Coordinates of N, CA and C in Angstrom, one line a residue:
M1 N -43.6 24.9 -113.1 CA -42.9 23.6 -112.8 C -43.0 23.3 -111.4
L2 N -43.3 22.1 -111.1 CA -43.5 21.6 -109.7 C -42.2 20.9 -109.3
F3 N -41.7 21.5 -108.1 CA -40.5 20.9 -107.6 C -40.9 19.8 -106.6
P4 N -40.1 18.8 -106.6 CA -40.5 17.7 -105.6 C -40.2 18.2 -104.1
Q5 N -41.1 17.9 -103.2 CA -40.9 18.3 -101.8 C -41.0 17.1 -100.9
I6 N -40.3 17.2 -99.9 CA -40.4 16.2 -98.8 C -40.8 17.0 -97.6
R7 N -41.9 16.7 -97.0 CA -42.4 17.4 -95.8 C -42.2 16.5 -94.6
L8 N -41.6 17.1 -93.6 CA -41.4 16.4 -92.3 C -42.2 17.1 -91.2
Q9 N -43.0 16.4 -90.5 CA -43.7 17.0 -89.4 C -43.4 16.1 -88.2
S10 N -42.8 16.7 -87.2 CA -42.4 16.0 -86.0 C -43.0 16.5 -84.7
T11 N -43.2 15.7 -83.8 CA -43.8 16.0 -82.5 C -42.7 15.6 -81.5
F12 N -42.4 16.5 -80.7 CA -41.4 16.2 -79.6 C -42.0 15.4 -78.5
A13 N -41.2 14.6 -77.8 CA -41.7 13.9 -76.7 C -41.8 14.8 -75.5
K14 N -42.8 14.6 -74.7 CA -43.1 15.4 -73.5 C -43.0 14.5 -72.3
T15 N -42.2 14.9 -71.3 CA -42.1 14.1 -70.1 C -43.0 14.8 -69.0
E16 N -43.5 14.0 -68.1 CA -44.3 14.5 -67.0 C -43.7 14.0 -65.7
L17 N -43.5 15.0 -64.8 CA -43.0 14.7 -63.5 C -44.1 14.8 -62.4
Q18 N -44.2 13.8 -61.6 CA -45.1 13.8 -60.5 C -44.2 13.7 -59.2
I19 N -44.2 14.9 -58.5 CA -43.3 15.0 -57.4 C -44.1 15.1 -56.1
Q20 N -43.7 14.2 -55.2 CA -44.4 14.3 -53.8 C -43.3 14.7 -52.8
K21 N -43.5 15.9 -52.2 CA -42.5 16.5 -51.3 C -42.3 15.6 -50.1
P22 N -41.1 15.6 -49.6 CA -40.8 14.8 -48.4 C -41.5 15.5 -47.2
V23 N -41.9 14.7 -46.2 CA -42.5 15.3 -45.0 C -41.6 14.9 -43.8
Q24 N -41.3 15.9 -43.0 CA -40.5 15.7 -41.8 C -41.2 16.4 -40.7
Q25 N -41.3 15.6 -39.6 CA -41.9 16.1 -38.3 C -40.9 15.9 -37.2
I26 N -40.6 16.9 -36.5 CA -39.7 16.8 -35.3 C -40.4 17.4 -34.1
E27 N -40.5 16.6 -33.1 CA -41.1 17.1 -31.9 C -40.1 16.8 -30.7
Q28 N -39.9 17.8 -29.9 CA -39.0 17.7 -28.8 C -39.8 17.8 -27.5
P29 N -40.1 16.6 -26.9 CA -40.8 16.7 -25.6 C -39.9 17.3 -24.5
G30 N -40.5 18.1 -23.7 CA -39.8 18.8 -22.6 C -39.2 17.8 -21.6
A31 N -38.1 18.2 -21.0 CA -37.5 17.3 -20.0 C -38.4 17.3 -18.8
E32 N -38.4 16.2 -18.1 CA -39.2 16.0 -16.9 C -38.2 16.3 -15.7
L33 N -38.5 17.3 -14.9 CA -37.7 17.7 -13.8 C -38.5 17.7 -12.5
S34 N -37.9 17.0 -11.6 CA -38.6 16.9 -10.3 C -37.6 17.4 -9.2
M35 N -38.0 18.4 -8.5 CA -37.1 18.9 -7.5 C -37.8 18.9 -6.1
E36 N -37.1 18.5 -5.1 CA -37.7 18.4 -3.8 C -36.6 19.0 -2.8
Q37 N -37.0 19.9 -2.0 CA -36.1 20.5 -1.0 C -36.6 20.1 0.4
P38 N -35.9 19.1 1.0 CA -36.3 18.7 2.3 C -36.0 19.9 3.3
K39 N -36.9 20.0 4.3 CA -36.7 21.1 5.2 C -35.5 20.9 6.1
A40 N -34.9 22.0 6.5 CA -33.8 21.9 7.4 C -34.4 21.6 8.8
E41 N -33.6 20.8 9.6 CA -34.0 20.5 10.9 C -33.3 21.4 11.9
L42 N -34.2 22.1 12.7 CA -33.7 23.1 13.6 C -34.1 22.7 15.0
T43 N -33.2 22.5 15.9 CA -33.5 22.1 17.3 C -33.0 23.2 18.2
I44 N -33.9 23.7 19.0 CA -33.5 24.8 20.0 C -33.8 24.2 21.4
R45 N -32.8 24.1 22.2 CA -32.9 23.7 23.6 C -32.6 24.9 24.5
R46 N -33.6 25.3 25.3 CA -33.5 26.5 26.1 C -33.6 26.2 27.6
T47 N -32.6 26.6 28.3 CA -32.6 26.5 29.7 C -32.9 27.9 30.3
P48 N -34.1 28.1 30.9 CA -34.4 29.5 31.3 C -33.5 29.9 32.5
G49 N -33.3 31.2 32.6 CA -32.5 31.8 33.7 C -33.3 31.7 35.0
R50 N -32.6 31.6 36.1 CA -33.3 31.4 37.4 C -32.8 32.5 38.3
L51 N -33.7 33.3 38.8 CA -33.4 34.3 39.8 C -34.1 34.0 41.1
T52 N -33.3 33.9 42.1 CA -33.8 33.5 43.5 C -33.5 34.7 44.4
I53 N -34.6 35.2 45.0 CA -34.5 36.3 46.0 C -35.0 35.7 47.3
D54 N -34.1 35.7 48.3 CA -34.4 35.2 49.6 C -34.4 36.4 50.6
Q55 N -35.6 36.8 51.0 CA -35.7 38.0 51.9 C -36.2 37.6 53.3
T56 N -36.0 36.3 53.6 CA -36.4 35.8 54.9 C -35.7 36.6 56.0
Q57 N -34.4 36.9 55.9 CA -33.7 37.6 57.0 C -34.2 39.0 57.1
A58 N -34.4 39.7 55.9 CA -34.9 41.0 56.0 C -36.3 41.1 56.6
R59 N -37.1 40.2 56.3 CA -38.5 40.2 57.0 C -38.3 39.9 58.5
E60 N -37.4 39.1 58.9 CA -37.2 38.8 60.3 C -36.7 40.0 61.0
D61 N -35.8 40.8 60.3 CA -35.2 42.0 60.9 C -36.3 43.0 61.1
M62 N -37.4 43.0 60.3 CA -38.5 44.0 60.5 C -39.6 43.3 61.3
D63 N -39.3 42.2 62.0 CA -40.3 41.5 62.8 C -41.5 41.1 62.0
L64 N -41.3 40.7 60.8 CA -42.4 40.1 59.9 C -42.0 38.6 59.7
K65 N -41.9 37.9 60.8 CA -41.5 36.5 60.7 C -42.7 35.6 60.4
S66 N -42.4 34.5 59.8 CA -43.4 33.5 59.6 C -43.8 32.8 60.8
V67 N -45.0 32.1 60.8 CA -45.5 31.4 62.0 C -44.5 30.3 62.4
G68 N -44.0 29.6 61.4 CA -43.1 28.5 61.8 C -41.8 29.1 62.5
R69 N -41.3 30.2 62.0 CA -40.1 30.8 62.6 C -40.4 31.3 64.0
R70 N -41.6 31.9 64.2 CA -41.9 32.4 65.5 C -42.1 31.3 66.5
I71 N -42.7 30.1 66.1 CA -42.8 29.0 67.0 C -41.4 28.4 67.3
E72 N -40.5 28.4 66.3 CA -39.2 27.9 66.5 C -38.4 28.8 67.5
E73 N -38.5 30.1 67.3 CA -37.8 31.0 68.2 C -38.4 31.0 69.6
A74 N -39.7 30.9 69.7 CA -40.4 30.8 71.0 C -39.9 29.5 71.7
A75 N -39.8 28.4 71.0 CA -39.4 27.2 71.6 C -37.9 27.3 72.1
Q76 N -37.0 27.9 71.3 CA -35.6 28.1 71.7 C -35.5 29.0 72.9
L77 N -36.3 30.1 72.9 CA -36.3 31.1 74.0 C -36.8 30.4 75.3
G78 N -37.9 29.6 75.1 CA -38.4 28.9 76.3 C -37.4 28.0 76.9
R79 N -36.7 27.3 76.0 CA -35.7 26.3 76.5 C -34.6 27.0 77.2
Q80 N -34.1 28.1 76.6 CA -33.0 28.9 77.2 C -33.4 29.5 78.5
D81 N -34.7 30.0 78.6 CA -35.2 30.6 79.9 C -35.3 29.5 80.9
W82 N -35.8 28.4 80.5 CA -35.9 27.3 81.5 C -34.6 26.8 82.0
L83 N -33.6 26.7 81.1 CA -32.2 26.3 81.6 C -31.6 27.4 82.4
A84 N -31.8 28.7 82.0 CA -31.3 29.8 82.9 C -32.0 29.9 84.2
G85 N -33.3 29.6 84.3 CA -34.1 29.6 85.5 C -33.6 28.4 86.4
L86 N -33.4 27.3 85.8 CA -32.9 26.1 86.5 C -31.5 26.4 87.1
S87 N -30.7 27.0 86.3 CA -29.3 27.4 86.8 C -29.4 28.4 87.9
R88 N -30.3 29.4 87.8 CA -30.4 30.4 88.8 C -30.9 29.8 90.2
V89 N -32.0 28.9 90.1 CA -32.5 28.3 91.3 C -31.5 27.4 92.0
A90 N -30.7 26.7 91.1 CA -29.7 25.8 91.7 C -28.6 26.7 92.4
Q91 N -28.2 27.8 91.7 CA -27.2 28.7 92.3 C -27.7 29.3 93.6
D92 N -29.0 29.7 93.6 CA -29.6 30.3 94.8 C -29.6 29.3 95.9
G93 N -30.0 28.1 95.6 CA -30.0 27.0 96.6 C -28.7 26.7 97.2
N94 N -27.6 26.7 96.3 CA -26.3 26.5 96.8 C -25.8 27.6 97.7
E95 N -26.2 28.8 97.3 CA -25.8 30.0 98.0 C -26.4 30.0 99.4
M96 N -27.7 29.6 99.5 CA -28.3 29.6 100.8 C -27.8 28.4 101.7
M97 N -27.3 27.4 101.1 CA -26.8 26.3 101.9 C -25.4 26.6 102.5
Q98 N -24.7 27.5 101.9 CA -23.4 27.8 102.4 C -23.4 29.0 103.4
I99 N -24.0 28.7 104.5 CA -24.1 29.7 105.6 C -22.8 30.0 106.3
E100 N -21.8 29.2 106.0 CA -20.5 29.4 106.6 C -19.8 30.7 105.9
N101 N -20.4 31.1 104.8 CA -19.9 32.3 104.1 C -20.5 33.6 104.7
G102 N -21.3 33.4 105.6 CA -21.9 34.6 106.3 C -23.3 34.7 105.8
G103 N -24.1 35.6 106.4 CA -25.5 35.8 106.0 C -25.5 36.8 104.8
G104 N -26.7 37.1 104.5 CA -27.0 38.1 103.5 C -27.2 37.4 102.1
A105 N -27.4 36.1 102.1 CA -27.7 35.4 100.8 C -29.0 35.8 100.2
I106 N -30.0 36.0 101.1 CA -31.4 36.3 100.6 C -31.3 37.8 100.0
T107 N -30.6 38.7 100.7 CA -30.5 40.1 100.3 C -29.8 40.1 98.9
R108 N -28.8 39.4 98.7 CA -28.1 39.4 97.4 C -29.0 38.8 96.3
Q109 N -29.7 37.8 96.6 CA -30.6 37.2 95.6 C -31.7 38.1 95.2
A110 N -32.3 38.8 96.2 CA -33.4 39.8 96.0 C -32.9 40.9 95.1
K111 N -31.7 41.4 95.4 CA -31.1 42.5 94.6 C -30.9 42.0 93.1
R112 N -30.3 40.8 93.0 CA -29.9 40.3 91.7 C -31.2 40.0 90.8
N113 N -32.2 39.5 91.5 CA -33.4 39.1 90.8 C -34.3 40.4 90.4
S114 N -34.1 41.5 91.2 CA -34.9 42.6 90.9 C -34.3 43.5 89.8
E115 N -33.1 43.4 89.6 CA -32.4 44.2 88.6 C -32.1 43.3 87.3
G116 N -32.5 43.9 86.2 CA -32.2 43.2 85.0 C -30.8 43.5 84.5
P117 N -30.4 42.9 83.4 CA -29.1 43.2 82.8 C -29.1 44.6 82.3
P118 N -28.0 45.3 82.2 CA -27.9 46.7 81.7 C -28.4 46.7 80.3
K119 N -29.1 47.8 80.0 CA -29.5 48.0 78.6 C -28.4 48.5 77.7
E120 N -28.4 47.9 76.4 CA -27.4 48.3 75.5 C -28.1 48.9 74.3
F121 N -27.4 49.9 73.8 CA -28.0 50.7 72.6 C -26.9 50.9 71.6
N122 N -27.2 50.7 70.4 CA -26.2 50.9 69.3 C -27.0 51.2 68.0
I123 N -26.3 51.8 67.1 CA -27.0 52.1 65.8 C -27.1 50.8 65.0
G124 N -28.3 50.6 64.5 CA -28.5 49.4 63.6 C -29.4 49.8 62.4
W125 N -29.3 48.9 61.5 CA -30.1 49.1 60.2 C -31.2 48.1 60.1
I126 N -32.3 48.5 59.8 CA -33.5 47.6 59.6 C -34.0 47.8 58.2
P127 N -33.9 46.8 57.4 CA -33.3 45.5 57.6 C -31.8 45.6 57.6
S128 N -31.1 44.6 58.1 CA -29.7 44.6 58.2 C -29.0 44.5 56.8
H129 N -27.8 45.0 56.8 CA -27.0 45.0 55.5 C -26.9 43.6 54.9
F130 N -27.1 43.4 53.6 CA -27.0 42.1 52.9 C -28.0 41.1 53.5
S131 N -29.1 41.5 54.0 CA -30.1 40.6 54.6 C -31.0 40.0 53.4
V132 N -31.0 40.7 52.3 CA -31.7 40.1 51.1 C -30.7 39.4 50.3
K133 N -30.9 38.1 50.1 CA -29.9 37.3 49.4 C -30.4 37.0 48.0
I134 N -29.6 37.4 47.0 CA -30.0 37.3 45.6 C -29.0 36.3 44.9
D135 N -29.6 35.4 44.2 CA -28.8 34.4 43.4 C -29.4 34.3 42.0
Y136 N -28.5 34.4 41.0 CA -29.0 34.4 39.6 C -28.2 33.4 38.9
E137 N -28.9 32.5 38.2 CA -28.3 31.5 37.3 C -28.7 31.9 35.9
P138 N -27.7 32.3 35.0 CA -28.2 32.8 33.7 C -28.7 31.6 32.8
G139 N -29.6 32.0 31.9 CA -30.2 31.0 31.0 C -29.2 30.6 29.9
K140 N -29.5 29.6 29.2 CA -28.7 29.1 28.2 C -29.5 28.6 27.0
V141 N -29.1 28.9 25.8 CA -29.8 28.5 24.6 C -28.8 27.7 23.7
D142 N -29.2 26.5 23.4 CA -28.4 25.6 22.5 C -29.2 25.5 21.2
I143 N -28.5 25.9 20.1 CA -29.2 25.8 18.8 C -28.4 24.8 17.9
D144 N -29.1 23.8 17.4 CA -28.5 22.8 16.5 C -29.3 22.7 15.2
W145 N -28.7 22.8 14.1 CA -29.4 22.7 12.8 C -28.7 21.7 11.9
K146 N -29.5 21.2 11.0 CA -29.0 20.2 10.0 C -29.6 20.5 8.7
N147 N -28.7 20.8 7.7 CA -29.2 21.1 6.3 C -29.4 19.9 5.5
H148 N -30.3 19.9 4.6 CA -30.5 18.8 3.7 C -30.3 19.3 2.2
K149 N -29.6 18.5 1.4 CA -29.4 18.9 0.1 C -30.7 18.7 -0.7
P150 N -30.9 19.5 -1.8 CA -32.1 19.3 -2.6 C -32.0 18.0 -3.4
V151 N -33.1 17.3 -3.6 CA -33.2 16.1 -4.4 C -33.7 16.5 -5.8
I152 N -32.8 16.4 -6.8 CA -33.2 16.8 -8.1 C -33.2 15.5 -9.0
D153 N -34.3 15.3 -9.7 CA -34.4 14.1 -10.6 C -34.8 14.7 -12.0
A154 N -33.9 14.5 -13.0 CA -34.1 15.1 -14.3 C -34.1 13.9 -15.3
K155 N -35.2 13.9 -16.1 CA -35.3 12.8 -17.2 C -35.4 13.5 -18.5
I156 N -34.4 13.2 -19.3 CA -34.3 13.9 -20.7 C -35.0 13.0 -21.7
N157 N -35.9 13.6 -22.4 CA -36.7 12.8 -23.5 C -36.0 13.1 -24.8
K158 N -35.9 12.0 -25.6 CA -35.3 12.1 -26.9 C -36.3 12.8 -27.9
P159 N -35.8 13.4 -28.9 CA -36.7 14.0 -29.9 C -37.4 13.0 -30.7
V160 N -38.7 13.2 -31.0 CA -39.5 12.3 -31.9 C -39.3 12.8 -33.3
H161 N -38.7 12.0 -34.1 CA -38.4 12.4 -35.5 C -39.1 11.5 -36.5
E162 N -40.0 12.0 -37.3 CA -40.7 11.2 -38.3 C -40.4 11.8 -39.7
Y163 N -39.9 11.0 -40.6 CA -39.5 11.5 -41.9 C -40.1 10.6 -43.0
T164 N -40.8 11.2 -43.9 CA -41.3 10.4 -45.0 C -40.6 11.0 -46.3
P165 N -39.8 10.2 -46.9 CA -39.0 10.7 -48.1 C -40.0 11.0 -49.2
G166 N -39.5 12.0 -50.0 CA -40.3 12.4 -51.2 C -40.1 11.4 -52.3
T167 N -41.0 11.5 -53.3 CA -40.9 10.6 -54.5 C -41.0 11.5 -55.7
A168 N -40.4 11.0 -56.8 CA -40.5 11.7 -58.1 C -40.8 10.6 -59.2
Q169 N -41.9 10.7 -59.9 CA -42.2 9.8 -61.0 C -42.1 10.5 -62.3
V170 N -41.4 9.9 -63.2 CA -41.2 10.4 -64.5 C -42.1 9.6 -65.5
N171 N -43.0 10.2 -66.2 CA -43.9 9.6 -67.2 C -43.7 10.3 -68.5
L172 N -44.0 9.5 -69.6 CA -43.9 10.1 -70.9 C -45.4 10.6 -71.3
A173 N -45.6 11.9 -71.3 CA -46.9 12.4 -71.6 C -47.2 12.3 -73.1
N174 N -46.3 12.6 -74.0 CA -46.5 12.5 -75.4 C -45.3 11.7 -76.0
H175 N -45.6 10.8 -76.9 CA -44.5 10.1 -77.5 C -44.0 10.9 -78.7
P176 N -42.8 10.8 -79.1 CA -42.3 11.6 -80.2 C -42.8 10.9 -81.5
S177 N -43.0 11.8 -82.4 CA -43.5 11.2 -83.7 C -42.9 12.0 -84.9
L178 N -42.8 11.3 -86.0 CA -42.2 12.0 -87.2 C -43.1 11.5 -88.4
E179 N -43.7 12.5 -89.1 CA -44.5 12.2 -90.3 C -43.7 12.7 -91.5
I180 N -43.5 11.9 -92.5 CA -42.8 12.3 -93.7 C -43.8 12.2 -94.9
D181 N -43.9 13.3 -95.6 CA -44.8 13.4 -96.7 C -44.1 13.9 -97.9
F182 N -44.4 13.3 -99.1 CA -43.7 13.6 -100.3 C -44.7 14.4 -101.2
E183 N -44.2 15.4 -101.9 CA -45.1 16.1 -102.8 C -44.3 16.3 -104.1
N184 N -45.0 16.1 -105.2 CA -44.5 16.3 -106.6 C -43.2 15.4 -106.8
L185 N -43.3 14.3 -106.3 CA -42.1 13.4 -106.4 C -42.5 12.3 -107.5
R186 N -41.7 12.2 -108.5 CA -42.0 11.3 -109.6 C -40.8 10.4 -109.8
H187 N -41.1 9.2 -110.3 CA -40.0 8.3 -110.6 C -40.1 8.1 -112.1
V188 N -38.9 8.3 -112.7 CA -38.9 8.2 -114.2 C -38.1 6.9 -114.4
G189 N -38.7 6.0 -115.1 CA -38.0 4.7 -115.3 C -37.5 4.6 -116.8
P190 N -37.0 3.4 -117.2 CA -36.5 3.2 -118.5 C -37.7 3.2 -119.5
G191 N -37.4 3.7 -120.6 CA -38.4 3.7 -121.7 C -39.4 4.9 -121.5
G192 N -39.0 5.8 -120.7 CA -39.9 7.0 -120.5 C -41.0 6.7 -119.6
Y193 N -40.9 5.7 -118.9 CA -41.9 5.3 -117.9 C -41.8 6.3 -116.7
E194 N -42.9 6.8 -116.3 CA -42.9 7.8 -115.2 C -44.1 7.5 -114.2
Q195 N -43.7 7.6 -113.0 CA -44.7 7.2 -112.0 C -44.6 8.2 -110.9
K196 N -45.8 8.6 -110.3 CA -45.9 9.6 -109.3 C -45.9 8.9 -107.9
I197 N -45.1 9.4 -107.1 CA -44.9 8.7 -105.8 C -45.7 9.5 -104.9

């Protein structure tokens, strides 16, 4: 005996995804930094020390006189001797004119002119004490400086950001289908009529 059968054959739908991943690029440019340090200004003013040593008197004490000094002394000595000689001659002339004081003026003058002044002797130092004169002016140093602050210039660069969003496409790869098949199916009508479907 054959039983009627209904056969169903179905195919499921298949979807297809096409995905494109997003792309992101980030770049951070470095900051631009400019630094400049001006030099400090340094000023030094120096006045040198001065040492003065005058040994003129010491050299004169040792009879090491300069030519100018010797000429000056000789001129002074000559003038003094001339004045002393002039005074002596005038005194001698006055003495000889005064005969009322009695004679003997020539004898006194001869004795006075033949004898020099008495010699003097004493202890002395050659050169004499403090004959070398020393004078010292100390030096001086003035230091002046001026600092300068550094000049800093910084430029910050923004990041470069590029972003491409991703996409997703959904497609139907296979359509769904349903096939229906009948087997051993008969239709029995009135009057015994039978038909195979």
